[in-house]
Coordinates of N, CA and C in Angstrom, one line a residue:
Chain A
E474 N 19.0 -7.1 5.6 CA 17.5 -7.1 5.9 C 17.0 -5.7 5.7
V475 N 16.0 -5.5 4.9 CA 15.4 -4.2 4.6 C 14.6 -3.8 5.8
Q476 N 14.8 -2.5 6.2 CA 14.1 -1.9 7.3 C 13.5 -0.6 6.8
V477 N 12.3 -0.4 7.3 CA 11.5 0.9 6.9 C 11.1 1.5 8.2
E478 N 11.6 2.6 8.6 CA 11.3 3.2 9.9 C 10.7 4.6 9.6
Q479 N 9.5 4.8 10.1 CA 8.8 6.1 9.9 C 8.8 7.0 11.1
S480 N 8.6 8.2 10.9 CA 8.5 9.2 12.0 C 7.3 9.0 12.8
G481 N 7.2 9.7 14.0 CA 6.1 9.4 14.9 C 4.9 10.2 14.7
T482 N 4.0 10.0 15.6 CA 2.7 10.7 15.6 C 2.8 12.2 15.6
E483 N 2.0 12.8 14.7 CA 2.0 14.3 14.6 C 0.5 14.8 14.9
V484 N 0.5 15.8 15.8 CA -0.7 16.5 16.1 C -0.6 18.0 15.6
K485 N -1.5 18.3 14.6 CA -1.3 19.6 14.0 C -2.7 20.3 14.0
K486 N -2.6 21.7 13.7 CA -3.8 22.4 13.5 C -4.1 22.7 12.0
P487 N -5.3 22.9 11.6 CA -5.6 23.2 10.2 C -4.8 24.4 9.7
G488 N -4.3 24.3 8.5 CA -3.5 25.4 8.0 C -2.0 25.2 8.2
E489 N -1.6 24.4 9.2 CA -0.2 24.2 9.4 C 0.5 23.3 8.3
S490 N 1.8 23.4 8.2 CA 2.5 22.5 7.3 C 3.1 21.4 8.1
L491 N 3.5 20.4 7.3 CA 4.0 19.2 7.9 C 4.9 18.4 7.0
R492 N 5.9 17.8 7.4 CA 6.7 16.8 6.7 C 6.9 15.6 7.6
I493 N 6.5 14.4 7.0 CA 6.8 13.2 7.7 C 7.9 12.4 7.0
S494 N 8.7 11.6 7.6 CA 9.8 10.9 7.0 C 9.7 9.4 7.1
C495 N 10.5 8.8 6.3 CA 10.6 7.3 6.1 C 12.0 7.0 5.8
K496 N 12.7 6.4 6.8 CA 14.1 6.0 6.7 C 14.2 4.6 6.3
L497 N 14.9 4.3 5.2 CA 15.0 2.9 4.7 C 16.5 2.5 4.8
S498 N 16.7 1.3 5.1 CA 18.1 0.7 5.2 C 18.1 -0.7 4.8
G499 N 19.3 -1.2 4.7 CA 19.6 -2.6 4.3 C 19.7 -2.9 2.8
Y500 N 19.7 -1.9 2.0 CA 19.9 -2.1 0.6 C 20.3 -0.8 -0.1
N501 N 20.5 -0.8 -1.4 CA 20.8 0.4 -2.2 C 19.7 1.3 -2.3
F502 N 19.7 2.4 -1.6 CA 18.5 3.3 -1.6 C 18.0 3.8 -2.9
D503 N 19.0 4.0 -3.8 CA 18.6 4.5 -5.2 C 17.8 3.5 -6.0
T504 N 17.8 2.3 -5.7 CA 17.3 1.2 -6.7 C 15.8 1.1 -6.7
Y505 N 15.0 1.2 -5.6 CA 13.7 0.8 -5.6 C 12.8 2.0 -5.3
W506 N 11.7 2.1 -6.1 CA 10.7 3.1 -5.9 C 10.1 3.0 -4.4
I507 N 9.8 4.2 -3.9 CA 9.2 4.3 -2.6 C 7.8 4.9 -2.6
G508 N 6.8 4.3 -2.1 CA 5.5 4.8 -2.2 C 4.9 5.2 -0.8
W509 N 3.8 6.0 -0.9 CA 3.0 6.4 0.3 C 1.5 6.0 0.1
V510 N 1.0 5.6 1.2 CA -0.3 5.0 1.3 C -1.1 5.6 2.4
R511 N -2.3 6.1 2.2 CA -3.1 6.7 3.2 C -4.2 5.7 3.8
Q512 N -4.5 5.7 5.0 CA -5.5 5.0 5.7 C -6.3 5.9 6.6
M513 N -7.4 6.4 6.2 CA -8.2 7.2 7.0 C -8.9 6.4 8.1
P514 N -9.3 6.9 9.3 CA -9.8 6.2 10.4 C -10.9 5.2 9.9
G515 N -10.7 3.9 10.1 CA -11.7 2.9 9.9 C -12.0 2.7 8.4
K516 N -11.1 3.1 7.6 CA -11.2 3.0 6.1 C -10.1 2.2 5.5
G517 N -10.3 2.0 4.2 CA -9.3 1.1 3.4 C -8.0 1.9 3.1
L518 N -7.2 1.2 2.3 CA -5.9 1.8 1.8 C -6.1 2.6 0.6
E519 N -5.4 3.7 0.6 CA -5.5 4.5 -0.6 C -4.1 4.8 -1.1
W520 N -3.9 4.7 -2.4 CA -2.6 4.9 -3.1 C -2.4 6.4 -3.4
I521 N -1.4 6.9 -2.7 CA -1.1 8.4 -2.8 C -0.2 8.6 -4.0
G522 N 1.0 8.1 -3.9 CA 2.0 8.4 -4.9 C 3.3 7.6 -4.7
I523 N 4.2 7.8 -5.6 CA 5.5 7.0 -5.4 C 6.6 7.8 -6.1
I524 N 7.8 7.6 -5.6 CA 9.0 8.4 -6.0 C 10.1 7.5 -6.3
D525 N 10.9 7.8 -7.3 CA 12.1 7.1 -7.6 C 13.3 7.8 -7.0
P526 N 13.9 7.2 -6.0 CA 15.0 7.9 -5.2 C 16.2 8.3 -6.1
S527 N 16.4 7.7 -7.2 CA 17.6 7.9 -8.1 C 17.5 9.3 -8.8
D528 N 16.3 9.7 -9.1 CA 16.1 11.0 -9.8 C 14.9 11.8 -9.4
S529 N 14.2 11.4 -8.3 CA 13.1 12.0 -7.8 C 11.9 12.1 -8.8
D530 N 11.9 11.2 -9.8 CA 10.7 11.1 -10.6 C 9.5 10.6 -9.8
T531 N 8.4 11.2 -10.0 CA 7.2 10.8 -9.2 C 6.0 10.4 -10.1
R532 N 5.1 9.6 -9.4 CA 3.8 9.4 -10.0 C 2.8 9.6 -8.9
V533 N 1.8 10.4 -9.2 CA 0.8 10.8 -8.2 C -0.6 10.4 -8.5
S534 N -1.3 9.8 -7.7 CA -2.7 9.5 -7.9 C -3.4 10.8 -8.2
P535 N -4.3 10.8 -9.2 CA -5.1 12.0 -9.4 C -5.8 12.6 -8.2
S536 N -6.2 11.7 -7.4 CA -6.9 12.1 -6.1 C -6.1 12.9 -5.1
F537 N -4.8 12.8 -5.3 CA -3.9 13.5 -4.4 C -3.0 14.6 -5.2
Q538 N -3.2 14.7 -6.5 CA -2.4 15.7 -7.2 C -2.6 17.1 -6.6
G539 N -1.5 17.7 -6.3 CA -1.5 19.0 -5.8 C -1.7 19.2 -4.4
Q540 N -2.0 18.0 -3.7 CA -2.3 18.0 -2.3 C -1.0 17.8 -1.4
V541 N -0.1 17.0 -1.9 CA 1.1 16.6 -1.2 C 2.3 16.7 -2.1
T542 N 3.5 16.7 -1.5 CA 4.7 16.8 -2.1 C 5.6 15.6 -1.7
F543 N 6.3 15.1 -2.6 CA 7.2 13.9 -2.4 C 8.7 14.4 -2.5
S544 N 9.6 13.9 -1.7 CA 11.0 14.2 -1.8 C 11.8 13.2 -1.2
V545 N 13.1 13.2 -1.5 CA 14.0 12.2 -0.9 C 15.3 13.0 -0.5
D546 N 16.0 12.4 0.5 CA 17.4 12.9 0.8 C 18.3 11.7 0.7
K547 N 19.0 11.5 -0.4 CA 19.7 10.3 -0.7 C 20.9 10.1 0.3
S548 N 21.4 11.3 0.9 CA 22.5 11.2 1.8 C 22.2 10.4 3.0
I549 N 20.9 10.4 3.4 CA 20.5 9.8 4.7 C 19.4 8.7 4.4
S550 N 19.3 8.3 3.1 CA 18.3 7.2 2.7 C 16.9 7.4 3.3
T551 N 16.4 8.6 3.2 CA 15.1 9.0 3.7 C 14.2 9.6 2.7
A552 N 13.0 9.2 2.7 CA 11.9 9.7 1.8 C 10.9 10.6 2.7
Y553 N 10.3 11.6 2.1 CA 9.4 12.5 2.8 C 8.2 12.6 2.1
L554 N 7.1 12.9 2.9 CA 5.8 13.3 2.4 C 5.4 14.6 3.1
Q555 N 5.1 15.6 2.3 CA 4.9 17.0 2.9 C 3.6 17.6 2.5
W556 N 3.0 18.4 3.4 CA 1.8 19.2 3.2 C 2.2 20.6 3.5
D557 N 1.7 21.5 2.6 CA 1.9 23.0 3.0 C 0.8 23.5 3.8
S558 N -0.4 23.0 3.7 CA -1.5 23.5 4.5 C -2.4 22.3 4.8
L559 N -2.4 21.8 6.0 CA -3.2 20.7 6.5 C -4.7 21.0 6.6
D560 N -5.5 20.0 6.4 CA -6.9 20.1 6.6 C -7.3 19.0 7.6
A561 N -8.4 19.1 8.3 CA -8.9 18.1 9.1 C -9.0 16.7 8.3
S562 N -9.3 16.8 7.1 CA -9.6 15.6 6.3 C -8.3 14.9 6.0
D563 N -7.1 15.4 6.4 CA -5.8 14.8 6.2 C -5.6 13.9 7.4
T564 N -6.4 13.8 8.4 CA -6.2 13.0 9.5 C -6.3 11.5 9.1
A565 N -5.1 10.8 9.3 CA -5.0 9.5 8.8 C -3.7 8.8 9.3
I566 N -3.6 7.6 9.0 CA -2.3 6.9 9.2 C -1.6 6.9 7.8
Y567 N -0.4 7.3 7.7 CA 0.3 7.3 6.4 C 1.4 6.3 6.4
Y568 N 1.3 5.4 5.5 CA 2.3 4.4 5.4 C 3.3 4.7 4.3
C569 N 4.5 4.3 4.5 CA 5.6 4.4 3.6 C 5.9 2.9 3.2
A570 N 6.2 2.6 1.9 CA 6.4 1.2 1.5 C 7.4 1.3 0.3
R571 N 8.2 0.2 0.3 CA 9.2 0.1 -0.8 C 8.8 -1.0 -1.7
R572 N 8.9 -0.7 -3.0 CA 8.6 -1.7 -4.0 C 9.5 -3.0 -3.8
K573 N 8.9 -4.1 -4.1 CA 9.6 -5.4 -4.0 C 10.8 -5.5 -5.0
T574 N 10.6 -5.0 -6.2 CA 11.6 -5.1 -7.2 C 11.8 -3.6 -7.7
A575 N 12.8 -3.5 -8.6 CA 13.1 -2.1 -9.1 C 12.1 -1.6 -10.2
V576 N 11.0 -2.5 -10.4 CA 10.1 -2.1 -11.4 C 9.0 -1.1 -10.8
L577 N 8.6 -0.2 -11.6 CA 7.6 0.8 -11.0 C 6.3 0.2 -10.5
N578 N 5.8 -0.8 -11.3 CA 4.5 -1.3 -10.9 C 4.6 -2.7 -10.2
S579 N 5.7 -2.9 -9.6 CA 5.7 -4.2 -8.7 C 5.0 -4.0 -7.4
A580 N 5.0 -4.9 -6.6 CA 4.3 -5.0 -5.3 C 5.0 -4.1 -4.3
F581 N 4.4 -3.7 -3.3 CA 4.9 -3.1 -2.0 C 5.4 -4.2 -1.1
G582 N 6.7 -4.5 -1.2 CA 7.2 -5.7 -0.4 C 7.7 -5.4 1.0
H583 N 7.8 -4.1 1.3 CA 8.4 -3.7 2.6 C 7.6 -2.5 3.0
W584 N 7.0 -2.6 4.2 CA 6.3 -1.5 4.8 C 6.8 -1.0 6.0
G585 N 6.6 0.4 6.2 CA 6.9 1.0 7.5 C 5.8 0.7 8.5
Q586 N 5.9 1.2 9.7 CA 5.0 0.9 10.7 C 3.8 1.8 10.7
G587 N 3.8 2.9 9.9 CA 2.8 3.8 9.8 C 3.0 5.1 10.7
A588 N 2.6 6.2 10.2 CA 2.6 7.5 11.0 C 1.3 8.0 11.1
L589 N 0.9 8.3 12.3 CA -0.5 8.9 12.6 C -0.4 10.4 12.5
V590 N -1.2 11.0 11.6 CA -1.3 12.4 11.5 C -2.7 12.8 11.9
S591 N -2.7 13.6 13.0 CA -4.1 14.1 13.4 C -4.1 15.6 13.3
V592 N -5.2 16.1 12.6 CA -5.3 17.5 12.4 C -6.6 18.0 12.9
S593 N -6.6 18.8 13.9 CA -7.8 19.4 14.6 C -7.5 20.8 15.1
S594 N -8.6 21.5 15.2 CA -8.5 22.9 15.7 C -8.7 22.8 17.3
Chain B
Q1220 N -15.2 5.7 -3.9 CA -15.4 4.6 -4.8 C -14.0 4.2 -5.4
S1221 N -13.7 2.9 -5.1 CA -12.3 2.4 -5.5 C -12.5 2.0 -7.0
V1222 N -11.3 2.0 -7.7 CA -11.2 1.7 -9.1 C -11.4 0.1 -9.1
L1223 N -10.8 -0.6 -8.1 CA -10.9 -2.0 -8.1 C -12.0 -2.4 -7.1
T1224 N -12.9 -3.3 -7.5 CA -14.0 -3.7 -6.7 C -13.9 -5.0 -5.9
Q1225 N -13.9 -5.0 -4.6 CA -13.8 -6.1 -3.8 C -15.2 -6.2 -3.0
P1226 N -15.5 -7.5 -2.6 CA -16.7 -7.6 -1.7 C -16.3 -7.1 -0.3
P1227 N -17.2 -6.3 0.4 CA -16.8 -5.7 1.7 C -16.4 -6.8 2.7
S1228 N -17.1 -8.0 2.6 CA -16.8 -9.0 3.6 C -17.1 -10.3 3.2
V1229 N -16.3 -11.3 3.6 CA -16.5 -12.7 3.4 C -16.4 -13.5 4.7
S1230 N -16.9 -14.7 4.8 CA -16.8 -15.4 6.0 C -16.9 -16.9 5.7
A1231 N -16.3 -17.7 6.5 CA -16.3 -19.2 6.3 C -15.8 -19.8 7.7
A1232 N -16.1 -21.0 7.8 CA -15.8 -21.7 9.1 C -14.3 -22.1 9.1
A1233 N -13.7 -22.3 10.3 CA -12.4 -22.7 10.3 C -12.2 -24.0 9.7
G1234 N -11.0 -24.0 8.9 CA -10.7 -25.2 8.2 C -11.3 -25.2 6.8
Q1235 N -12.2 -24.4 6.5 CA -12.8 -24.3 5.1 C -11.9 -23.3 4.3
K1236 N -12.4 -23.1 3.0 CA -11.7 -22.2 2.1 C -12.6 -21.1 1.7
V1237 N -12.0 -20.0 1.3 CA -12.7 -18.8 0.9 C -11.9 -18.2 -0.3
N1238 N -12.7 -17.5 -1.2 CA -12.1 -16.8 -2.3 C -12.5 -15.4 -2.2
I1239 N -11.6 -14.4 -2.4 CA -11.9 -13.0 -2.4 C -11.6 -12.4 -3.8
S1240 N -12.6 -11.8 -4.4 CA -12.4 -11.3 -5.8 C -12.0 -9.8 -5.8
C1241 N -11.5 -9.5 -6.9 CA -11.0 -8.1 -7.1 C -11.3 -7.8 -8.6
S1242 N -12.3 -7.0 -8.9 CA -12.7 -6.7 -10.3 C -12.2 -5.4 -10.7
G1243 N -11.6 -5.3 -12.0 CA -11.1 -4.1 -12.5 C -11.5 -3.8 -13.9
S1244 N -10.6 -3.4 -14.7 CA -10.8 -3.0 -16.1 C -9.5 -3.3 -16.9
S1245 N -9.6 -3.1 -18.2 CA -8.5 -3.3 -19.1 C -7.3 -2.4 -18.8
S1246 N -7.6 -1.2 -18.2 CA -6.6 -0.3 -17.9 C -5.8 -0.6 -16.7
N1247 N -6.3 -1.5 -15.8 CA -5.5 -1.8 -14.6 C -5.3 -3.3 -14.6
I1248 N -6.2 -4.1 -14.0 CA -5.9 -5.6 -13.9 C -5.7 -6.2 -15.3
G1249 N -6.4 -5.8 -16.2 CA -6.3 -6.4 -17.6 C -4.9 -6.2 -18.2
S1250 N -4.1 -5.3 -17.7 CA -2.8 -5.0 -18.3 C -1.6 -5.0 -17.3
N1251 N -1.8 -5.4 -16.1 CA -0.8 -5.4 -15.1 C -0.9 -6.6 -14.1
Y1252 N 0.2 -6.8 -13.5 CA 0.2 -7.8 -12.3 C -0.6 -7.3 -11.2
V1253 N -1.2 -8.2 -10.4 CA -2.0 -7.9 -9.2 C -1.2 -8.4 -8.0
S1254 N -1.2 -7.6 -6.9 CA -0.7 -8.0 -5.7 C -1.8 -8.0 -4.6
W1255 N -1.6 -8.8 -3.6 CA -2.5 -8.9 -2.5 C -1.9 -8.6 -1.1
Y1256 N -2.6 -7.9 -0.2 CA -2.0 -7.7 1.1 C -3.0 -8.0 2.2
Q1257 N -2.4 -8.4 3.3 CA -3.2 -8.7 4.5 C -3.0 -7.7 5.5
Q1258 N -4.0 -7.2 6.1 CA -3.8 -6.2 7.2 C -4.6 -6.6 8.4
V1259 N -3.9 -7.0 9.4 CA -4.5 -7.3 10.7 C -4.8 -6.0 11.4
P1260 N -5.9 -5.7 12.0 CA -6.2 -4.4 12.6 C -5.1 -4.0 13.5
G1261 N -4.7 -2.7 13.4 CA -3.7 -2.1 14.2 C -2.3 -2.4 13.7
T1262 N -2.1 -3.0 12.6 CA -0.8 -3.3 12.1 C -0.7 -2.9 10.7
A1263 N 0.6 -2.8 10.2 CA 0.8 -2.4 8.8 C 0.4 -3.5 7.9
P1264 N 0.0 -3.2 6.6 CA -0.2 -4.3 5.6 C 1.0 -5.1 5.4
K1265 N 0.7 -6.3 4.9 CA 1.8 -7.3 4.7 C 1.6 -7.9 3.3
L1266 N 2.6 -8.0 2.5 CA 2.5 -8.6 1.1 C 2.2 -10.1 1.3
L1267 N 1.1 -10.5 0.6 CA 0.8 -11.9 0.6 C 1.0 -12.6 -0.8
I1268 N 0.7 -11.9 -1.9 CA 0.8 -12.4 -3.2 C 1.3 -11.2 -4.1
Y1269 N 2.3 -11.5 -5.0 CA 2.6 -10.6 -6.0 C 2.7 -11.2 -7.4
D1270 N 2.7 -10.4 -8.4 CA 2.8 -10.8 -9.8 C 1.7 -11.9 -10.0
N1271 N 0.5 -11.6 -9.6 CA -0.7 -12.4 -9.7 C -0.8 -13.6 -8.8
N1272 N 0.3 -14.4 -8.7 CA 0.2 -15.7 -8.0 C 1.5 -16.2 -7.3
I1273 N 2.4 -15.3 -7.0 CA 3.6 -15.7 -6.4 C 3.6 -15.3 -4.9
R1274 N 4.0 -16.3 -4.1 CA 4.0 -16.0 -2.6 C 5.4 -15.6 -2.2
P1275 N 5.5 -14.5 -1.4 CA 6.9 -14.2 -0.9 C 7.3 -15.3 0.1
S1276 N 8.6 -15.4 0.4 CA 9.0 -16.3 1.3 C 8.3 -16.1 2.7
G1277 N 8.0 -17.2 3.3 CA 7.3 -17.1 4.6 C 5.8 -17.1 4.5
I1278 N 5.2 -16.9 3.4 CA 3.8 -16.9 3.3 C 3.4 -18.4 3.0
P1279 N 2.5 -18.9 3.9 CA 2.1 -20.3 3.7 C 1.4 -20.6 2.4
D1280 N 1.4 -21.8 1.9 CA 0.8 -22.1 0.6 C -0.7 -22.3 0.7
R1281 N -1.2 -22.0 1.9 CA -2.7 -21.9 2.0 C -3.2 -20.7 1.3
F1282 N -2.4 -19.8 1.0 CA -2.8 -18.5 0.3 C -2.3 -18.7 -1.2
S1283 N -3.2 -18.3 -2.1 CA -2.9 -18.5 -3.5 C -3.6 -17.3 -4.3
G1284 N -3.1 -17.0 -5.4 CA -3.7 -15.9 -6.2 C -3.8 -16.3 -7.6
S1285 N -4.7 -15.7 -8.3 CA -5.0 -16.0 -9.7 C -5.6 -14.8 -10.4
K1286 N -5.5 -14.8 -11.7 CA -6.0 -13.7 -12.5 C -6.5 -14.1 -13.8
S1287 N -7.6 -13.6 -14.3 CA -8.2 -13.9 -15.5 C -8.8 -12.7 -16.1
G1288 N -8.3 -12.2 -17.2 CA -8.9 -11.0 -17.9 C -8.8 -9.8 -17.0
T1289 N -9.9 -9.2 -16.6 CA -9.9 -8.0 -15.7 C -10.3 -8.3 -14.3
S1290 N -10.2 -9.5 -13.9 CA -10.4 -9.9 -12.5 C -9.3 -10.7 -11.9
A1291 N -9.2 -10.6 -10.6 CA -8.2 -11.4 -9.9 C -8.9 -12.0 -8.6
S1292 N -8.2 -13.0 -8.1 CA -8.8 -13.7 -6.9 C -7.7 -14.1 -5.9
L1293 N -8.1 -14.0 -4.7 CA -7.1 -14.5 -3.6 C -7.9 -15.7 -3.0
G1294 N -7.2 -16.8 -2.9 CA -7.8 -18.0 -2.3 C -7.1 -18.3 -1.0
V1295 N -7.9 -18.6 0.0 CA -7.3 -19.0 1.3 C -7.9 -20.4 1.8
T1296 N -7.2 -21.3 1.9 CA -7.6 -22.6 2.3 C -7.2 -22.9 3.8
G1297 N -7.9 -24.0 4.4 CA -7.6 -24.3 5.7 C -7.7 -23.1 6.7
L1298 N -8.7 -22.4 6.6 CA -8.9 -21.1 7.4 C -8.6 -21.3 8.9
Q1299 N -7.8 -20.3 9.4 CA -7.5 -20.4 10.8 C -7.9 -19.1 11.4
P1300 N -8.1 -19.0 12.7 CA -8.6 -17.7 13.4 C -7.6 -16.6 13.1
G1301 N -6.3 -16.9 12.9 CA -5.4 -15.9 12.7 C -5.4 -15.2 11.3
D1302 N -6.3 -15.8 10.4 CA -6.5 -15.3 9.1 C -7.5 -14.2 9.0
E1303 N -8.2 -14.0 10.2 CA -9.2 -12.8 10.3 C -8.4 -11.5 10.2
A1304 N -8.7 -10.8 9.1 CA -8.0 -9.5 8.7 C -8.8 -8.9 7.6
H1305 N -8.2 -7.7 7.1 CA -8.6 -7.1 5.9 C -7.7 -7.5 4.8
Y1306 N -8.2 -7.7 3.6 CA -7.4 -8.1 2.5 C -7.6 -7.1 1.3
Y1307 N -6.6 -6.7 0.7 CA -6.6 -5.7 -0.3 C -5.9 -6.2 -1.6
C1308 N -6.4 -5.8 -2.7 CA -5.8 -6.1 -3.9 C -5.2 -4.7 -4.4
E1309 N -4.2 -4.8 -5.2 CA -3.5 -3.6 -5.7 C -2.9 -4.0 -7.1
T1310 N -2.9 -2.9 -8.0 CA -2.3 -3.0 -9.3 C -2.0 -1.6 -9.9
W1311 N -1.5 -1.6 -11.0 CA -1.1 -0.3 -11.6 C -2.2 0.0 -12.6
D1312 N -2.6 1.3 -12.8 CA -3.7 1.7 -13.7 C -2.9 2.6 -14.8
V1313 N -2.9 2.1 -16.0 CA -2.2 2.9 -17.1 C -2.9 4.2 -17.4
S1314 N -4.2 4.2 -17.3 CA -4.9 5.5 -17.5 C -4.6 6.5 -16.5
L1315 N -4.6 6.1 -15.3 CA -4.3 7.1 -14.1 C -2.9 7.4 -14.0
R1316 N -2.1 6.5 -14.5 CA -0.6 6.6 -14.4 C -0.2 6.5 -12.9
A1317 N -0.9 5.7 -12.2 CA -0.7 5.5 -10.7 C -1.2 4.1 -10.3
G1318 N -0.8 3.8 -9.1 CA -1.4 2.6 -8.6 C -2.8 2.8 -8.0
V1319 N -3.4 1.6 -7.8 CA -4.8 1.7 -7.2 C -4.9 0.4 -6.2
F1320 N -5.7 0.7 -5.2 CA -6.1 -0.4 -4.3 C -7.6 -0.7 -4.4
G1321 N -7.9 -2.0 -4.1 CA -9.3 -2.3 -4.0 C -9.8 -1.8 -2.6
G1322 N -11.1 -1.8 -2.4 CA -11.7 -1.2 -1.3 C -11.5 -2.0 0.0
G1323 N -11.0 -3.2 -0.2 CA -10.7 -4.1 0.9 C -11.8 -5.0 1.3
T1324 N -11.5 -6.2 1.8 CA -12.4 -7.2 2.2 C -12.1 -7.7 3.6
R1325 N -13.1 -7.7 4.4 CA -12.9 -8.2 5.8 C -13.3 -9.7 5.8
L1326 N -12.3 -10.5 6.2 CA -12.4 -11.9 6.3 C -12.8 -12.3 7.7
T1327 N -13.9 -13.0 8.0 CA -14.2 -13.5 9.3 C -14.2 -15.0 9.3
V1328 N -13.6 -15.5 10.2 CA -13.4 -17.0 10.4 C -14.4 -17.4 11.5
L1329 N -15.4 -18.2 11.0 CA -16.5 -18.5 12.0 C -16.1 -19.6 12.9

């Protein structure tokens, strides 16, 4: 059974850095693209980007280009989303999700529970 | 402003059916499969339909998907109170070289 476990709530100040994690299990970690989705308070889902764990190839939405960094640690089957300098507008729930098949543009078949990031001075 | 356009809300009586539309362009829906997700408030999204019209195991056949040209549609029949949620379409955009979601549609069961 595929499981997607995300790190917990983060409360940060503007300008601080942050890395949130997403541990996946129950399958071969290298095989499926892993994506990140933002949901701002009371708003819809926004596609941030996606990473291929086998070689760290990434695709990033133009709206998020240069704002976040994607990485993986294959030794612990974990994906990361990182900010170098947070802004209050980064306050949101961030979901990690695994593609249903090994194809880049397939559906997100497995979702994490979401990680709340709150940025306030 | 989302690349994919969905109606903000739809409603219908329990037992009835509803369709939720998702309109795009030749660079996204017109050239890629469409997926649909259900999000009950306070929970993570759940995959309802993939590859335009395929239901994952465990999704009741009351949910169906279709695609024609640059538009897609999610159909829900026999509406139940538990179907009240937000519904999102998603596909790949070849121009953006990234995925895109629709703005979401809130379904209310009267």
